[in-house]
Tab-separated table of C-alpha atoms in Angstrom:
chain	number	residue	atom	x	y	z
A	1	UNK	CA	144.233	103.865	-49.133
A	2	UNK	CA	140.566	102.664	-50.456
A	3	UNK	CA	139.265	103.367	-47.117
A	4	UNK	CA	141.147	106.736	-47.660
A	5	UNK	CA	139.439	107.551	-50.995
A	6	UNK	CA	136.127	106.388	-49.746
A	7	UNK	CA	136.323	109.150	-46.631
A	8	UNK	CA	137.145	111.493	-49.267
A	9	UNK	CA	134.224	109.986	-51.888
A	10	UNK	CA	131.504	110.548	-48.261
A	11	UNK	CA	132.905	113.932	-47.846
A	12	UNK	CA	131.937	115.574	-51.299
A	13	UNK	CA	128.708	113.807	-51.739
A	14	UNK	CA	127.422	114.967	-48.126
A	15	UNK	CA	128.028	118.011	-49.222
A	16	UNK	CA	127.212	118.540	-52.490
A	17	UNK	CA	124.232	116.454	-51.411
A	18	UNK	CA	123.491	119.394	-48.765
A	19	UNK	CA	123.873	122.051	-51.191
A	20	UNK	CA	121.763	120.923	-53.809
A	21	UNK	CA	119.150	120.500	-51.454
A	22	UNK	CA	119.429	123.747	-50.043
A	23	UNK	CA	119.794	124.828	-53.793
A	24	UNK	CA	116.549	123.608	-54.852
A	25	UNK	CA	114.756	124.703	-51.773
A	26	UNK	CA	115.600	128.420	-52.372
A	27	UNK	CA	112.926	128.295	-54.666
A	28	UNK	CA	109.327	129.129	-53.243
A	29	UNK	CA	107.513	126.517	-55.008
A	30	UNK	CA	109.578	123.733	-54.257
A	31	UNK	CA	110.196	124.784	-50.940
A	32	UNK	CA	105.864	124.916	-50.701
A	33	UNK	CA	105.210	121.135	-52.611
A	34	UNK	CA	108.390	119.813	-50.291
A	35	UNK	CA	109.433	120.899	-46.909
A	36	UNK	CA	106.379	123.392	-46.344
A	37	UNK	CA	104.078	120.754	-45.173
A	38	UNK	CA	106.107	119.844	-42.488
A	39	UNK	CA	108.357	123.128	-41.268
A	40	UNK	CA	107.637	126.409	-41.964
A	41	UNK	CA	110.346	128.594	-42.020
A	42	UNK	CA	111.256	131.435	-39.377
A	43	UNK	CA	111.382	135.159	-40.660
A	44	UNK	CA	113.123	137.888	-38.876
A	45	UNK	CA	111.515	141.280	-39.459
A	46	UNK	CA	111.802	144.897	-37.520
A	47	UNK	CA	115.140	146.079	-36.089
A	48	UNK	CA	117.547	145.096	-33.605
A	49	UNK	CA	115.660	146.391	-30.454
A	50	UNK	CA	112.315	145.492	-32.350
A	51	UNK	CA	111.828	143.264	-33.997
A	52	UNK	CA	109.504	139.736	-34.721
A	53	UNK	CA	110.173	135.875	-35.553
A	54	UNK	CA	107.626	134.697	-37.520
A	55	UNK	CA	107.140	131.282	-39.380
A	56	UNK	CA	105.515	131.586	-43.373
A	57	UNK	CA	106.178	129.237	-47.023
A	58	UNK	CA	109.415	131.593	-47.111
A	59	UNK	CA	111.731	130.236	-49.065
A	60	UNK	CA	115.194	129.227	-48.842
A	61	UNK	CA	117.500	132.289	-47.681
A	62	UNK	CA	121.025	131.622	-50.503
A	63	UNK	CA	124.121	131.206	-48.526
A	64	UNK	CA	125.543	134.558	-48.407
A	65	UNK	CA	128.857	135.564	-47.101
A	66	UNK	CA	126.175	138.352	-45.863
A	67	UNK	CA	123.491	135.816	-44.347
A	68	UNK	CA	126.386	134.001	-42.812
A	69	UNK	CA	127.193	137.417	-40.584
A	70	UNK	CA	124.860	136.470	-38.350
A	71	UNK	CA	125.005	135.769	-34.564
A	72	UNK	CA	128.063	133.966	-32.692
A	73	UNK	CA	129.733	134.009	-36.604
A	74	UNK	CA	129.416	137.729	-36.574
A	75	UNK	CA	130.748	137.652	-33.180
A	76	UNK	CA	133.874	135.908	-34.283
A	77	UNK	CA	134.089	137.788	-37.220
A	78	UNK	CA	134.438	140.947	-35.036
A	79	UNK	CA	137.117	139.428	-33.419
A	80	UNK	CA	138.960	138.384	-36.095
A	81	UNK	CA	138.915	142.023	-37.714
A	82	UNK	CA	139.139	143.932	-34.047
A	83	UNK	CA	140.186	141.812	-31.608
A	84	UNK	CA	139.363	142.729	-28.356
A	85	UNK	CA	139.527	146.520	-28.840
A	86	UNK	CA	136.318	148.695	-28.448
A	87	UNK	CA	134.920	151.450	-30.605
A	88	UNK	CA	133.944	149.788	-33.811
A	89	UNK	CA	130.179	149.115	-33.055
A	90	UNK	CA	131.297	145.348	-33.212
A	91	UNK	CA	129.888	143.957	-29.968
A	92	UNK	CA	131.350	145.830	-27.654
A	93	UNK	CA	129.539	144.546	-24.749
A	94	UNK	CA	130.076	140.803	-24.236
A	95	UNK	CA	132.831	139.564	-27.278
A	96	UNK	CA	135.088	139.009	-24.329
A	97	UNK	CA	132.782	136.292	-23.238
A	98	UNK	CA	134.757	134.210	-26.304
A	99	UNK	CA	138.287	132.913	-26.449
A	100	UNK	CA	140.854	133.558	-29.054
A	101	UNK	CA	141.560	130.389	-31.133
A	102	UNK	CA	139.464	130.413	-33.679
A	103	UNK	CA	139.056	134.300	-34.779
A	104	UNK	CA	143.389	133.343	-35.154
A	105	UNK	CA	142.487	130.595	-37.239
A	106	UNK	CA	140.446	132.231	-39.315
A	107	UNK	CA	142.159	135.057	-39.622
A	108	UNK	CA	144.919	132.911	-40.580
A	109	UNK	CA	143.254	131.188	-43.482
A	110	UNK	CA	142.426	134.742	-44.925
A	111	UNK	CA	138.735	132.945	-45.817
A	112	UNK	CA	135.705	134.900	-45.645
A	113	UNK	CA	132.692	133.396	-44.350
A	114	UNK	CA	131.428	131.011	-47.052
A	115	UNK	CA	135.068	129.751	-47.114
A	116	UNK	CA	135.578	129.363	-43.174
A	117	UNK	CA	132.563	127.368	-43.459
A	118	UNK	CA	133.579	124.935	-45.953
A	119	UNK	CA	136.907	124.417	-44.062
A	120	UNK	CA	135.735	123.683	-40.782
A	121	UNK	CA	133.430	120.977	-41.833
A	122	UNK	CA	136.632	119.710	-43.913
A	123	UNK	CA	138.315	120.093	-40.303
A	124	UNK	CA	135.790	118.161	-38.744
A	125	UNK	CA	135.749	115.288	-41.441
A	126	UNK	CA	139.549	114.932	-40.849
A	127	UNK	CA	139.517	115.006	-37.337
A	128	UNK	CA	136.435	112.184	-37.084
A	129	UNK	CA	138.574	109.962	-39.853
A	130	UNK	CA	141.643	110.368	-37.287
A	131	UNK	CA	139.477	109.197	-33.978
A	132	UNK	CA	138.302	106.315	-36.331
A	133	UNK	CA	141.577	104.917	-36.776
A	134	UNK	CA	141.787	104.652	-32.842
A	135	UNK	CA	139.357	101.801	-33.491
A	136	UNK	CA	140.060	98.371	-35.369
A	137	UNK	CA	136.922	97.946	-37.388
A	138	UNK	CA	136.818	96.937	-40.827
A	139	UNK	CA	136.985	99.293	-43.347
A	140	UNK	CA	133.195	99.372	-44.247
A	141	UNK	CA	131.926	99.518	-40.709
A	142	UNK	CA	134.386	102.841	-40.242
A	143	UNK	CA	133.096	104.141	-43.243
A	144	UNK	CA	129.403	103.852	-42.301
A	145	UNK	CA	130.158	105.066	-38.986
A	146	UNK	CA	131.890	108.357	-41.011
A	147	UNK	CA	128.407	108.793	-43.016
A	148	UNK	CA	126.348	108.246	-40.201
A	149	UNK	CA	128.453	111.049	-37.999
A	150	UNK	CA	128.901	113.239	-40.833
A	151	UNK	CA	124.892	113.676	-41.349
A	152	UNK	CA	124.501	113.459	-37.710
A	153	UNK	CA	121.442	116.116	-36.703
A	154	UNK	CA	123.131	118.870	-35.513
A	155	UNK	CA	126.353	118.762	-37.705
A	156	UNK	CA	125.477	121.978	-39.511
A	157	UNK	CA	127.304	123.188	-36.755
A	158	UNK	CA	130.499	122.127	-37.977
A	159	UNK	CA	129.644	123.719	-41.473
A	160	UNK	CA	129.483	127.431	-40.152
A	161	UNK	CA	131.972	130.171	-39.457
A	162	UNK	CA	131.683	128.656	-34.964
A	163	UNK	CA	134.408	127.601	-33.257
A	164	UNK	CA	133.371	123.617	-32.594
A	165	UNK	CA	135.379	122.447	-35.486
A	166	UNK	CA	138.413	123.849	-34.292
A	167	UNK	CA	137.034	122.600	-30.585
A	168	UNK	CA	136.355	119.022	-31.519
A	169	UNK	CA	139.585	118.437	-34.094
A	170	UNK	CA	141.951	119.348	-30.696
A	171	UNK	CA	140.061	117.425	-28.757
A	172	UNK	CA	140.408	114.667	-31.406
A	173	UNK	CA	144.357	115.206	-31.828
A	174	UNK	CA	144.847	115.180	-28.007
A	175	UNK	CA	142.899	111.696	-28.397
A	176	UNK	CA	144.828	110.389	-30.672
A	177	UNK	CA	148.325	111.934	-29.272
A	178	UNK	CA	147.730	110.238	-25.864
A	179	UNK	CA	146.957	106.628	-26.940
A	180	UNK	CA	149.800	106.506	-29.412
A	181	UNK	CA	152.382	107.999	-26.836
A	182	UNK	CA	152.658	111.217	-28.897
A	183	UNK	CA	153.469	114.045	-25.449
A	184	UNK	CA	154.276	116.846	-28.349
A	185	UNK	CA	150.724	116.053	-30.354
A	186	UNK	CA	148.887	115.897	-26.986
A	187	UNK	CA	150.094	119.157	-25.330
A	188	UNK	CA	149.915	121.605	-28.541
A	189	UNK	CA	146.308	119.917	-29.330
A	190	UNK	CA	145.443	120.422	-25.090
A	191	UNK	CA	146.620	124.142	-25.694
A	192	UNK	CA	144.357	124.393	-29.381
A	193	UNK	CA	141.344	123.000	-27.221
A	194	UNK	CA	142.529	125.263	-23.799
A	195	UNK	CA	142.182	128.052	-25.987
A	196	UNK	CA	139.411	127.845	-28.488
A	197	UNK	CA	136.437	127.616	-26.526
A	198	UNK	CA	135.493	128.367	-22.660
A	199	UNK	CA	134.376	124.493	-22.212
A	200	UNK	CA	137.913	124.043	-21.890
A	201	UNK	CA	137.974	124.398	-18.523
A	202	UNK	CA	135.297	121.368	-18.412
A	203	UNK	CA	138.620	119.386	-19.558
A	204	UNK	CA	140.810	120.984	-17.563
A	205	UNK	CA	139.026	119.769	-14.319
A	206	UNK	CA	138.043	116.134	-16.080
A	207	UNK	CA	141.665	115.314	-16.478
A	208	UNK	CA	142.417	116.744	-12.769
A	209	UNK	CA	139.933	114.123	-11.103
A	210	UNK	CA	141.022	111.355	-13.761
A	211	UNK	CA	144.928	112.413	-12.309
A	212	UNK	CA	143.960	112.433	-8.962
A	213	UNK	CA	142.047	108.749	-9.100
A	214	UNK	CA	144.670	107.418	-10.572
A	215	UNK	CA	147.094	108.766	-8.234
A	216	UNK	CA	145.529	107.607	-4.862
A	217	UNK	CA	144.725	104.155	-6.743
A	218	UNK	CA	148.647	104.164	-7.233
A	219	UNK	CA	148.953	104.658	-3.757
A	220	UNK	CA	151.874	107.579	-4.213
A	221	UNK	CA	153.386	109.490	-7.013
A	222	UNK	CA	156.413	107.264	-7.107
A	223	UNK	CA	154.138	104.489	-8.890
A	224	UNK	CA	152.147	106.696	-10.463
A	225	UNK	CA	153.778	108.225	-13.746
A	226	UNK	CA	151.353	110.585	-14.883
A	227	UNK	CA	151.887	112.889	-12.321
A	228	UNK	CA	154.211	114.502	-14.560
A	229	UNK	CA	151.756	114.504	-17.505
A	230	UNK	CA	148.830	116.206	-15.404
A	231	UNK	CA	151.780	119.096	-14.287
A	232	UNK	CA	152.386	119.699	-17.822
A	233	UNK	CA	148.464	119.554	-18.570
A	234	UNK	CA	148.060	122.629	-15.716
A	235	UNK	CA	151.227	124.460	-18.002
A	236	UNK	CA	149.341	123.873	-21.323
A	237	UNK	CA	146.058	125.590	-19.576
A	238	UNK	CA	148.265	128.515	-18.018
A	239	UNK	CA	149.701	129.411	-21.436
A	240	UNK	CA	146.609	129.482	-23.248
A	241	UNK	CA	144.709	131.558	-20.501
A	242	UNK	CA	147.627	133.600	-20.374
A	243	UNK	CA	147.328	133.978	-24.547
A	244	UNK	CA	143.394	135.252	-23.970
A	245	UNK	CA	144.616	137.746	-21.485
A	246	UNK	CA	147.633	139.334	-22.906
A	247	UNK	CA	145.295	139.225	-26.414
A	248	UNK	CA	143.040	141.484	-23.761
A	249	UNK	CA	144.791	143.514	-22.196
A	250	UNK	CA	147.100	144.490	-25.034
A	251	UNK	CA	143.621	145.336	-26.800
A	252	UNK	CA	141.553	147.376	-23.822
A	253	UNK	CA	144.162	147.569	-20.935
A	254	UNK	CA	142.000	145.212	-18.824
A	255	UNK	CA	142.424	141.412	-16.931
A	256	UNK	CA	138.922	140.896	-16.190
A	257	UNK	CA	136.751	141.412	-19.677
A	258	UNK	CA	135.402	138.025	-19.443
A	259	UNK	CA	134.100	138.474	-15.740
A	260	UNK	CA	132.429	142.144	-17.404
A	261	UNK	CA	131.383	140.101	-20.239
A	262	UNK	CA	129.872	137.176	-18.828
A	263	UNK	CA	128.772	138.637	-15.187
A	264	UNK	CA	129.456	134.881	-14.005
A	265	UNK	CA	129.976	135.669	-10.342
A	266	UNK	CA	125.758	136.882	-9.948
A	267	UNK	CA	125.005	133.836	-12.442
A	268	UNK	CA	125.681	130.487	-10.303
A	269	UNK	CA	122.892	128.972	-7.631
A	270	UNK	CA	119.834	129.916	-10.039
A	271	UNK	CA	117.152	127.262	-9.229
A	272	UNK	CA	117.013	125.070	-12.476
A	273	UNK	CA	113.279	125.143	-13.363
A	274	UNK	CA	111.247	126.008	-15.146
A	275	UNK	CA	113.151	124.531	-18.207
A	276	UNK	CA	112.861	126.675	-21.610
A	277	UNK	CA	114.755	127.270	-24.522
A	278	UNK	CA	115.158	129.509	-27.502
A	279	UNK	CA	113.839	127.378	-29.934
A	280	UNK	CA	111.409	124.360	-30.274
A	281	UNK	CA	114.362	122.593	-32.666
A	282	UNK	CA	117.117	123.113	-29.984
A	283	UNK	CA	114.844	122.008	-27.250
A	284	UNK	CA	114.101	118.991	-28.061
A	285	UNK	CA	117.676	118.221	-28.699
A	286	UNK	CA	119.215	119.207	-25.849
A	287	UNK	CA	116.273	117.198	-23.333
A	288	UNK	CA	117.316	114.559	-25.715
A	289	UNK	CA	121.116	114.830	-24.269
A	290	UNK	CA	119.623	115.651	-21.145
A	291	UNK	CA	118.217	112.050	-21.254
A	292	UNK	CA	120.791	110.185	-23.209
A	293	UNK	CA	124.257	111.770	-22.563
A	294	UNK	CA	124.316	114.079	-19.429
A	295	UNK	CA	122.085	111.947	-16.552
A	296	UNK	CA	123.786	108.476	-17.745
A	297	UNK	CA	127.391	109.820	-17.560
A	298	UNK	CA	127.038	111.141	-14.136
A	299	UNK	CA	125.554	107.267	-12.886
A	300	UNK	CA	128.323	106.470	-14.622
A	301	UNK	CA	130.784	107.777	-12.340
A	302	UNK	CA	131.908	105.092	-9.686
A	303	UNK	CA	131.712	102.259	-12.182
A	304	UNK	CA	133.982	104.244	-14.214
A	305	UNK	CA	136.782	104.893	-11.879
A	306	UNK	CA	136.135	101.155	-9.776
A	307	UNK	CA	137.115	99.686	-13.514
A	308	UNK	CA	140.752	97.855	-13.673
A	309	UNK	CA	141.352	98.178	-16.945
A	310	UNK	CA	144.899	98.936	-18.014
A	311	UNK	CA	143.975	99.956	-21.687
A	312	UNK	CA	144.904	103.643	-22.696
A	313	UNK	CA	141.239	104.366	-24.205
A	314	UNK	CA	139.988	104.595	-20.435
A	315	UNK	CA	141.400	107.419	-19.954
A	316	UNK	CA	139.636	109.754	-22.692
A	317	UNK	CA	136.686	107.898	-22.155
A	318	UNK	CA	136.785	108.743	-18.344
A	319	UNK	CA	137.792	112.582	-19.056
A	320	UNK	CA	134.535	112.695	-21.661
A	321	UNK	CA	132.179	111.320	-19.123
A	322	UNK	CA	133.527	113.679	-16.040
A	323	UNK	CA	133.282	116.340	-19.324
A	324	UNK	CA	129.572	115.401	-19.255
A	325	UNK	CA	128.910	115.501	-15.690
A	326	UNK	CA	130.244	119.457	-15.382
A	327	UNK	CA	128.083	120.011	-18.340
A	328	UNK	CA	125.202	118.773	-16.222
A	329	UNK	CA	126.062	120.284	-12.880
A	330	UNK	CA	126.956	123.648	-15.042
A	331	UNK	CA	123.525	123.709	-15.784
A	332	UNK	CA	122.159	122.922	-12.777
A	333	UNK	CA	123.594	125.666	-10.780
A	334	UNK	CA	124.181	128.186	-13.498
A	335	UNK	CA	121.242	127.724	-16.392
A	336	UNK	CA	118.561	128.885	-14.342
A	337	UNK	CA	116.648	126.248	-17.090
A	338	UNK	CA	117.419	127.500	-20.251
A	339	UNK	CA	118.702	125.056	-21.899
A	340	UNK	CA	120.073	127.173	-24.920
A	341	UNK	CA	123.542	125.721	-26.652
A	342	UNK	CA	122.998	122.681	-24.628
A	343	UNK	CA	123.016	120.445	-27.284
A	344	UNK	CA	126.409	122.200	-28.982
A	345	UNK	CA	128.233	121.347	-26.288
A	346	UNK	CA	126.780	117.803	-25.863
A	347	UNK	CA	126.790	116.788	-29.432
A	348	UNK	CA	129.289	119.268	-31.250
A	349	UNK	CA	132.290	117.895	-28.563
A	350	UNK	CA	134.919	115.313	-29.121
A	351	UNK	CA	134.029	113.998	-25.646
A	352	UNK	CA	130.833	112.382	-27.289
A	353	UNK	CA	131.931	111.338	-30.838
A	354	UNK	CA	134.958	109.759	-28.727
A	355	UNK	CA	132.020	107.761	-26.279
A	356	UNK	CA	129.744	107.055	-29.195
A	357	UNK	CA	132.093	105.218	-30.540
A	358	UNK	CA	134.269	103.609	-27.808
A	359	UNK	CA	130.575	101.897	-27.186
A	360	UNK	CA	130.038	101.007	-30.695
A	361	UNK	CA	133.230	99.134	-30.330
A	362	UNK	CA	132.244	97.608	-27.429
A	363	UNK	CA	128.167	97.454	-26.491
A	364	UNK	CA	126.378	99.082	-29.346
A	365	UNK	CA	123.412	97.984	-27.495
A	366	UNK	CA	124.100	100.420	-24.874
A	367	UNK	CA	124.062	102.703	-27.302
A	368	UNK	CA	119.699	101.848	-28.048
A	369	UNK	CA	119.681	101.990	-24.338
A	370	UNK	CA	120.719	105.674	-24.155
A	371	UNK	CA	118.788	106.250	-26.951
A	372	UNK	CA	115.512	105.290	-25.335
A	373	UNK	CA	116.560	107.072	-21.966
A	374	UNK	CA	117.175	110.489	-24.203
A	375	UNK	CA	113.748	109.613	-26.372
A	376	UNK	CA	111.849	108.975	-22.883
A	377	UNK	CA	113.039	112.289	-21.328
A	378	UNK	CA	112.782	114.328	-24.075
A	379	UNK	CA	108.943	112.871	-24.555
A	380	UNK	CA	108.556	113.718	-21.166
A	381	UNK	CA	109.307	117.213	-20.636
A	382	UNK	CA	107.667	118.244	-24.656
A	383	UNK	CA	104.532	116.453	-24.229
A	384	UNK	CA	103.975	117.102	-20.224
A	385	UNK	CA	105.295	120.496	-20.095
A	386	UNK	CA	103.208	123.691	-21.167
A	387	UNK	CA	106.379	125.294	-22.634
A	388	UNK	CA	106.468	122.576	-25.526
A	389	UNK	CA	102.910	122.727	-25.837
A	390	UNK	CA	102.095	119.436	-24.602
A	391	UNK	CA	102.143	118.188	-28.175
A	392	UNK	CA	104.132	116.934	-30.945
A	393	UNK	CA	105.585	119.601	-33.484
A	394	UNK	CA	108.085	118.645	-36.415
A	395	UNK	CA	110.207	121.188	-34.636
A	396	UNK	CA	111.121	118.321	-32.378
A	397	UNK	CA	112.549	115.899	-35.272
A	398	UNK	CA	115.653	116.092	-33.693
A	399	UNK	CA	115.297	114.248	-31.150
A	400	UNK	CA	113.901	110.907	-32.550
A	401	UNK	CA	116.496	111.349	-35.374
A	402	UNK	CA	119.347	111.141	-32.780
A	403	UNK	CA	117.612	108.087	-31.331
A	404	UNK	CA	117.817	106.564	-34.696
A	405	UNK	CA	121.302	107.551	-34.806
A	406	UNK	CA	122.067	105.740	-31.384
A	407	UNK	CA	120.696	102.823	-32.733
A	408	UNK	CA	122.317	102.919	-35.917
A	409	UNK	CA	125.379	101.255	-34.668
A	410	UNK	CA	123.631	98.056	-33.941
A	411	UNK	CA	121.725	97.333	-36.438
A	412	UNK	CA	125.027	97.863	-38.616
A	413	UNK	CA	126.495	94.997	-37.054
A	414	UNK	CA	123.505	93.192	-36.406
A	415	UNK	CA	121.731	92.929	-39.740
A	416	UNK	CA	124.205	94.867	-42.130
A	417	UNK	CA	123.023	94.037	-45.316
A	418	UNK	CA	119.262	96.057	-44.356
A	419	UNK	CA	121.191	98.526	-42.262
A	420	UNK	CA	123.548	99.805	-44.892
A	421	UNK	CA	120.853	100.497	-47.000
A	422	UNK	CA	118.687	102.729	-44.392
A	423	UNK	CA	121.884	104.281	-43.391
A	424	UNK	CA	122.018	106.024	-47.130
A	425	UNK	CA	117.948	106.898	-46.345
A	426	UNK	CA	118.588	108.229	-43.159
A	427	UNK	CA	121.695	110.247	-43.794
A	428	UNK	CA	119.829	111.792	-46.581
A	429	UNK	CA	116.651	112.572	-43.985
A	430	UNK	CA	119.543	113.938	-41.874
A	431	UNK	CA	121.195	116.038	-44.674
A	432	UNK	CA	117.821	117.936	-45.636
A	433	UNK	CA	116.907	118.431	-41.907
A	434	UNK	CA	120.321	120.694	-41.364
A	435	UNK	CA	119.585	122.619	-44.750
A	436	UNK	CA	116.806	123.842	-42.642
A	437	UNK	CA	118.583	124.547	-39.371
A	438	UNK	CA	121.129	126.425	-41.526
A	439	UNK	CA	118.428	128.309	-42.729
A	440	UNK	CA	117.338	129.573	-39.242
A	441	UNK	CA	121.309	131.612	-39.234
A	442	UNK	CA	120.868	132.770	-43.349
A	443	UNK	CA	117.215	134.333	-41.893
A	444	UNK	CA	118.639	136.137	-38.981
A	445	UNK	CA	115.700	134.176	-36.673
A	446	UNK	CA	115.826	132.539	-33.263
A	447	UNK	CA	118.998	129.876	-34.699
A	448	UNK	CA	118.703	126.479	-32.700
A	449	UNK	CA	122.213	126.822	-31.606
């Protein structure tokens, strides 16, 4: 129950911590004396066809339910008010490119969009509490390890009217559902996570290799049990593609809106170089999880599946890393180099929170390890590349703030009493740099997601 309470006590002070910052940096002078001399903020001015992003001492835009209608959130908004059905001047063009679950769940909740927001980081909190009680840690390890992951440097994500809050808490109950023999909780959270977000289909083929190793290390289907489980996985994914198509056609009288949307078939085999991004804030996070997450899991691989471990946590932690390396050959055949999102689906996934800390259980050290690689590669491409500008910009704090965070872990267990202490520093560091990659949504700008 303390442990409980203490979740609860993290919770509310991250964010009332958040809004009082962004509070108090709404107003021009502060914002000038404070934040100014490191990160100017972006502007949007002109139209929709013309328009220009510009950086000035702007202050703070307020969180609006207005400033929150702003790209993929407006998207989803449409949805949630439309559905699929054309005519409203609601993008028209290319909403099919997202799936159904969470325009339903908002439209459930009957929340507008400062209240979706608040809820899905309240989702997210739960569902990062639930994958820490996978883990037997004592209580004020797991409730460092909540801080830590609850500032983390791109969890503003979770805090906005997206769908990765709904995304990582199936993932999470799936998790949980399959090492505590749950079938029920593991097939309804497969079908929340099936039909939420596209990236399902990532899964989808993770668990089908995971099956398939297992089988032919089984040596037959008679001696391997979860035959059964992976035929029930390929139902779960049927009936949640099957919910974003009747959803469709019932709404336009048409199968293929996400092949329209997306133009997928004339996307694949683009040469992946040179790389690029929409913004200097999500570049240097995603070469980060270039470095630390993607390259790793895929060397990985046959270590992974020669391991004869009969513990259930192998096999999420096998699914996340084959999660990982379709994320990296996605974007090797299909990117073309821009390396927008690529961070969201790194970061923002249960596949990663799950890995971070089945190694923090087991080798935090790793965890510096991957740290370094990420660090290395993202110092790499920004300062050799002309795209970054072959320099160091505060744009790119990011990156070395998720190295911190890998090495956080360590030094918790290591030399606790001095680690505790710069946890509460750093989180707060953390808090103040999403406050101003919310901003870049409330200002309409180039948004790092």
């Amino acid at each position: 129950m303390r442990l409980y309470l203490a979740y609860i006590g993290i919770f509310s002070t991250v964010v009332l911590t958040f809004l009082g910052f962004q509070k108090a940096l709404q107003n021009r002078d502060w914002y000038k004396q404070t934040t100014a001399h490191l990160l100017l903020n972006y502007e949007r001015v002109g139209g929709w066809d013309n328009f220009e992003i510009r950086r000035d001492t702007l202050a703070y835009q307020p969180i609006t339910e207005n400033n929150l209608n702003n790209w993929d959130a407006a998207i989803y908004n449409c949805l949630r008010l439309h559905g699929y059905k054309k005519g409203h001047n609601c993008y028209d063009d290319f909403k099919a490119a997202f799936f159904p679950g969470f325009p339903l769940f908002w439209k459930f909740t009957g929340l507008g969009f400062t209240g979706i927001s608040l809820l899905n980081f309240a989702v997210y909190g739960l569902s990062l509490a639930l994958l820490l009680a996978l883990f037997s840690w004592p209580s004020k390890l797991k409730a460092a390890l909540f801080l830590l992951l609850l500032s983390s440097p791109n969890v503003i994500i979770y805090g906005i009217p997206y769908s990765e809050s709904l995304f990582f808490a199936a993932g999470a109950l799936a998790t949980y559902g399959w090492i505590n023999k749950k079938p029920w909780l593991f097939y309804l959270a497969l079908y929340l996570l099936f039909v939420t977000r596209v990236a399902g289909i990532i899964f989808l083929l993770a668990i089908a290799v995971v099956t398939m190793v297992a089988l032919l290390q089984a040596k037959g289907h008679r001696k391997f049990p979860h035959y059964k489980t992976f035929l029930g996985v390929l139902l779960t994914y049927a009936l949640a593609l099957g919910t974003y198509l009747f959803w469709a056609y019932a709404d336009t009288g048409s199968f293929d809106l996400y092949l329209e949307a997306t133009q997928v078939q004339e996307q694949f085999f683009k040469w992946p170089w040179p790389l690029k991004d929409w913004s200097a804030e999500g570049f240097a996070m995603s070469t980060f999880g270039l470095g630390a997450i993607l390259l790793p899991a895929l060397l990985a691989l046959v270590p992974l599946f020669l391991t004869k471990s009969k513990t259930e946590l192998v096999s999420p932690l096998a699914v996340g890393v084959l999660y990982f390396v379709g994320l990296l050959l996605l974007e090797l055949l299909h990117s073309g180099g821009d390396l927008h999102s690529l961070h969201r689906f790194v970061f923002c996934s249960p596949a990663f929170v799950f890995i971070f800390l089945y190694l923090t259980d087991r080798s935090p050290k790793t965890l510096i390890i991957l740290g370094t690689m990420g660090l290395g590669t993202f110092l790499f491409l920004a300062l050799g590349f002309e795209y970054a500008g072959n320099s160091w910009r505060w744009q790119f704090l990011g990156a070395p703030l998720w190295a911190l965070t890998f090495s956080m872990p360590w030094l918790l267990q290591k030399t606790p009493k001095l680690a505790y202490s710069l946890l509460l520093v750093f989180s707060l560091i953390n808090i103040w740099w999403n406050t101003y990659l919310l901003n870049q949504l409330l200002a309409n700008a180039w948004i790092f997601t």
